[in-house]
Tab-separated table of C-alpha atoms in Angstrom:
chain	number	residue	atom	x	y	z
A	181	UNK	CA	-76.836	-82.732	157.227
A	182	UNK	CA	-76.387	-81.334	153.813
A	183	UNK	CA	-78.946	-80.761	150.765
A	184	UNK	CA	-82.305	-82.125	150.345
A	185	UNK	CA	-82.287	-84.369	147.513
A	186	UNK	CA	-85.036	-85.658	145.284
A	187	UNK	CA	-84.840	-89.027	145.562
A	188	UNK	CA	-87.906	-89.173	142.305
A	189	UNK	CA	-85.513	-87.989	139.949
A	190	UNK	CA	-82.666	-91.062	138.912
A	191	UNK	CA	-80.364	-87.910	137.133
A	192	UNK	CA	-80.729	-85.688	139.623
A	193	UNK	CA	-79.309	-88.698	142.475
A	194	UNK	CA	-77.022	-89.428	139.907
A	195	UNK	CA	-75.606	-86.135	139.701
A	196	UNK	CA	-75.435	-86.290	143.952
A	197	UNK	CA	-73.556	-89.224	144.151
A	198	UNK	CA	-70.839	-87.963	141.807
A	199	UNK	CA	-70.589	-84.939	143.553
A	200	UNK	CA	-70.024	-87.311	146.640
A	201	UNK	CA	-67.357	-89.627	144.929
A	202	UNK	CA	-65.612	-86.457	144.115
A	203	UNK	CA	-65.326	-85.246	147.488
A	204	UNK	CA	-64.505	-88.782	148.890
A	205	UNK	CA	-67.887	-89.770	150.721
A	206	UNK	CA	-67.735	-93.014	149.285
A	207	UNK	CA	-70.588	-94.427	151.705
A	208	UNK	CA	-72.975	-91.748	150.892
A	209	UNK	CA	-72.287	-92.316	147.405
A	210	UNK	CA	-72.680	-95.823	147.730
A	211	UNK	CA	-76.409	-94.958	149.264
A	212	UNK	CA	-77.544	-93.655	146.571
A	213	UNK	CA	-75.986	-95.153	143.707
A	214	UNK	CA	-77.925	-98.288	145.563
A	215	UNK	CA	-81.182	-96.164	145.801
A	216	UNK	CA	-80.855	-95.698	141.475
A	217	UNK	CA	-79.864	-99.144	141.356
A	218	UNK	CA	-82.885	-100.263	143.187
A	219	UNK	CA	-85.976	-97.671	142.816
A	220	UNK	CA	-85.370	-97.343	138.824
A	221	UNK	CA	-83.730	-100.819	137.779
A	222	UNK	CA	-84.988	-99.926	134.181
A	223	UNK	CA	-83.097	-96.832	134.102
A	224	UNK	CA	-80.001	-95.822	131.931
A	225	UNK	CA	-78.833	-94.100	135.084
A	226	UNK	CA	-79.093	-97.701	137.043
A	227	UNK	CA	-76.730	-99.603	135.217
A	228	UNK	CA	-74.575	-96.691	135.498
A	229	UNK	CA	-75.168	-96.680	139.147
A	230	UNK	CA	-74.093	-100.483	139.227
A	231	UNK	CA	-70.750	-100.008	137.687
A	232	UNK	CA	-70.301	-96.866	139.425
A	233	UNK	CA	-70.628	-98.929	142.713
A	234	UNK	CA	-67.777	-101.224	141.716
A	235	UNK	CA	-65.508	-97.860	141.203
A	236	UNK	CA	-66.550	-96.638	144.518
A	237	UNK	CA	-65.790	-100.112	145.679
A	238	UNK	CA	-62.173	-100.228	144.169
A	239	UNK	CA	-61.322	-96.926	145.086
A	240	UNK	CA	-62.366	-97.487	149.003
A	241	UNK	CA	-59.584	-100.354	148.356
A	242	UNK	CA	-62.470	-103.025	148.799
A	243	UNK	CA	-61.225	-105.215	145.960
A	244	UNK	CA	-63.531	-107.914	146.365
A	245	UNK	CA	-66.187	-105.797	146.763
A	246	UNK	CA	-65.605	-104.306	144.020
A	247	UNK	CA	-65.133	-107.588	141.629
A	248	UNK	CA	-68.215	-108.594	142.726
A	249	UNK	CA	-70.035	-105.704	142.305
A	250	UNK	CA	-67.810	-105.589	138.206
A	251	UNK	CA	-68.699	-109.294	137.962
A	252	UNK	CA	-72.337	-108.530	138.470
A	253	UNK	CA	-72.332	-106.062	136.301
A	254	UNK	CA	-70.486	-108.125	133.926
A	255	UNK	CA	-73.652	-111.080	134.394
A	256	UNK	CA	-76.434	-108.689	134.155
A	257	UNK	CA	-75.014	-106.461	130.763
A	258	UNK	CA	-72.775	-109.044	128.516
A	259	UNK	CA	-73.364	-106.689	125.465
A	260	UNK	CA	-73.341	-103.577	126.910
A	261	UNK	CA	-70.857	-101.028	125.367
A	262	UNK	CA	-69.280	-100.899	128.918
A	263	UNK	CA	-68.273	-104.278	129.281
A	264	UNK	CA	-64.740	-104.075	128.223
A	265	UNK	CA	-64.082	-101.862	131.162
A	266	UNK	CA	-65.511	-103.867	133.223
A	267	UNK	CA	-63.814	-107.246	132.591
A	268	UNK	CA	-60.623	-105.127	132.881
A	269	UNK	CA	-61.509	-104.001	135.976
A	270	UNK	CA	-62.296	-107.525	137.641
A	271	UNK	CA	-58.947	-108.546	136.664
A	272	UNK	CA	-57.748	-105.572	138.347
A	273	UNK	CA	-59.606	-105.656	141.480
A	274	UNK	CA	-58.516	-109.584	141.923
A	275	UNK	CA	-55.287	-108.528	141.103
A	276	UNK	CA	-54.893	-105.782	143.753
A	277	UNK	CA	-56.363	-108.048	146.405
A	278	UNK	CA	-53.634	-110.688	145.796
A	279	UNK	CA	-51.924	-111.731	149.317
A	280	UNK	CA	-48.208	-110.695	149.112
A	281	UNK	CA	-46.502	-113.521	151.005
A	282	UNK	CA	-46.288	-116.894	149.005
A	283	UNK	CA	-47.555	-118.713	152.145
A	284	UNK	CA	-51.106	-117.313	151.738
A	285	UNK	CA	-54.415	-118.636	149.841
A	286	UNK	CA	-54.037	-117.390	146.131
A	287	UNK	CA	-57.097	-117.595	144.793
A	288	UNK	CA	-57.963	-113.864	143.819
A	289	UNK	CA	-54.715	-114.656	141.764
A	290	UNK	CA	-56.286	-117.549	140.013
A	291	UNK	CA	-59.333	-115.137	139.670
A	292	UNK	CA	-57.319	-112.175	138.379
A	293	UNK	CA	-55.941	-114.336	135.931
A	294	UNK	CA	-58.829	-116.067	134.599
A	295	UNK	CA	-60.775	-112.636	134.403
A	296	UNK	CA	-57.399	-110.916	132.597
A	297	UNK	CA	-57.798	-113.925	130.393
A	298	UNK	CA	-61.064	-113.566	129.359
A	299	UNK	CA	-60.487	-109.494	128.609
A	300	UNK	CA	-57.490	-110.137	126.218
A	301	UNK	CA	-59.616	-112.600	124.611
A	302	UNK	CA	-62.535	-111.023	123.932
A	303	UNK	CA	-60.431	-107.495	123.778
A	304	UNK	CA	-57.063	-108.209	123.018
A	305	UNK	CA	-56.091	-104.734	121.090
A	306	UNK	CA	-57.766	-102.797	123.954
A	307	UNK	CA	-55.981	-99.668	125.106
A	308	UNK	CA	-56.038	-102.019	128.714
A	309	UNK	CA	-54.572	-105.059	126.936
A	310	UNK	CA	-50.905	-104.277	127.974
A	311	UNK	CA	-51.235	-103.886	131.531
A	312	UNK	CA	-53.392	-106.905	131.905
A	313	UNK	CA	-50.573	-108.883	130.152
A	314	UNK	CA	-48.146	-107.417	132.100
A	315	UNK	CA	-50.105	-108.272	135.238
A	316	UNK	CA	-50.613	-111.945	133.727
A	317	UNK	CA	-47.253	-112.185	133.657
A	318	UNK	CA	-46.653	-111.485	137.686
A	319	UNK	CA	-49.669	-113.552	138.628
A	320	UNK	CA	-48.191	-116.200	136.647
A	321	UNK	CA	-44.570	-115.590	138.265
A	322	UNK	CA	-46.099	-115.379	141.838
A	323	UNK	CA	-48.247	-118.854	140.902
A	324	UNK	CA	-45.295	-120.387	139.904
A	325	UNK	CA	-43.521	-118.899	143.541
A	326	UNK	CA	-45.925	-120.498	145.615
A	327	UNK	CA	-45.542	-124.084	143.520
A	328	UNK	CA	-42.008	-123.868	143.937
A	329	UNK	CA	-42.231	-122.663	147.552
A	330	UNK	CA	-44.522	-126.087	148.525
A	331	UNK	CA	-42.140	-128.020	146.622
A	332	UNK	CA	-38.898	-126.676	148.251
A	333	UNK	CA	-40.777	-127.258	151.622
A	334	UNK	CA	-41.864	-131.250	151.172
A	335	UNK	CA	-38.303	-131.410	149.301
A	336	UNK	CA	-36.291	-130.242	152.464
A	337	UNK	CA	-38.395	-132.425	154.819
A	338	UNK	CA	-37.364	-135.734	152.348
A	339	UNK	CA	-40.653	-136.036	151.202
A	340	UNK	CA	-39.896	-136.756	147.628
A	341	UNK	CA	-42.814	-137.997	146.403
A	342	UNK	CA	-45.063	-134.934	147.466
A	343	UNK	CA	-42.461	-132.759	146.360
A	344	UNK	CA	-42.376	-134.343	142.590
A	345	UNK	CA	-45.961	-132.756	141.848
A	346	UNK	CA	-45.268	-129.955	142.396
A	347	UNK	CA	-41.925	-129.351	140.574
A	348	UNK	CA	-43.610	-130.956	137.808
A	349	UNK	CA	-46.866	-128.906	138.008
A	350	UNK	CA	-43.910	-125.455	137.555
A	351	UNK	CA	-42.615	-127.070	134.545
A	352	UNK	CA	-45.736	-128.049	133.308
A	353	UNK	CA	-47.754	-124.848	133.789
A	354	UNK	CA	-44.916	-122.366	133.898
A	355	UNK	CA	-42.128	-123.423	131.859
A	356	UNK	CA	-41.138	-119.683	130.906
């Protein structure tokens, strides 16, 4: 139970559900930044509310939740003066959601790269720019890990011809 809110008035839920994010109630946060989102989709204070949901997202450690929800935002608002953060933050969430063994799928490192990409190109003096290359840099190490970790594996087992591709596909893609 807690205080009656008017759910009429988009500022007035707005105003709620930061008061929630700052004391951590992420879900009931997430209710109503989805109740702005939804009951007043013309709104200034709804496409706050939909990057707002991606920080609530990324701070509950839901990284994929919260790309998507960045990526949407990201679809719906190309222009908007926002947008830098926003393809930062996709980058970031893909990044933080990267698998640590080499042994795993690592596509949300393909995906953090691509996104970082696409920031530094569109933004590359942003005050952002530096960690995204620095995180560019260890997705492309940990890409280049996994390559080298298949290869090593085929090459150990004599199978020389699988194991070519692969050291190739390092030299190719990652000579650094």
């Amino acid at each position: 139970s807690g205080k009656a809110v008017d759910e009429n008035d988009p500022a007035t839920l707005m105003k709620d559900a930061e008061d929630e994010i700052k004391s951590d109630h992420y879900q009931i946060a997430l209710e109503k930044l989805r109740t702005i989102k939804n009951k007043y989709p013309y709104s200034n204070y709804s496409i706050d509310a939909q990057l707002r949901i991606g920080d609530v997202y990324f701070m509950q450690d839901s990284f994929t939740e919260a790309a998507s929800a960045y990526e949407a935002f990201r679809d719906l608002h190309p222009k908007h003066p926002k947008i830098e953060y926003a393809l930062f933050r996709i980058g970031k969430s893909y990044f933080k959601d990267i698998p640590s063994p080499h042994s795993r799928d690592l596509t949300p490192a393909q995906r953090s790269l691509d996104a970082y990409q696409e920031f530094i190109r569109r933004f590359p003096s942003a005050p952002e720019a530096d960690e995204a290359r620095k995180d560019i840099n260890e997705i492309r190490n940990i890409l280049a890990e996994k390559e080298l970790y298949i290869g090593n594996f085929y090459y150990k087992r004599d199978y020389y011809t699988s194991a070519k591709p692969r050291f190739e596909k390092i030299i190719a893609l990652y000579p650094e």
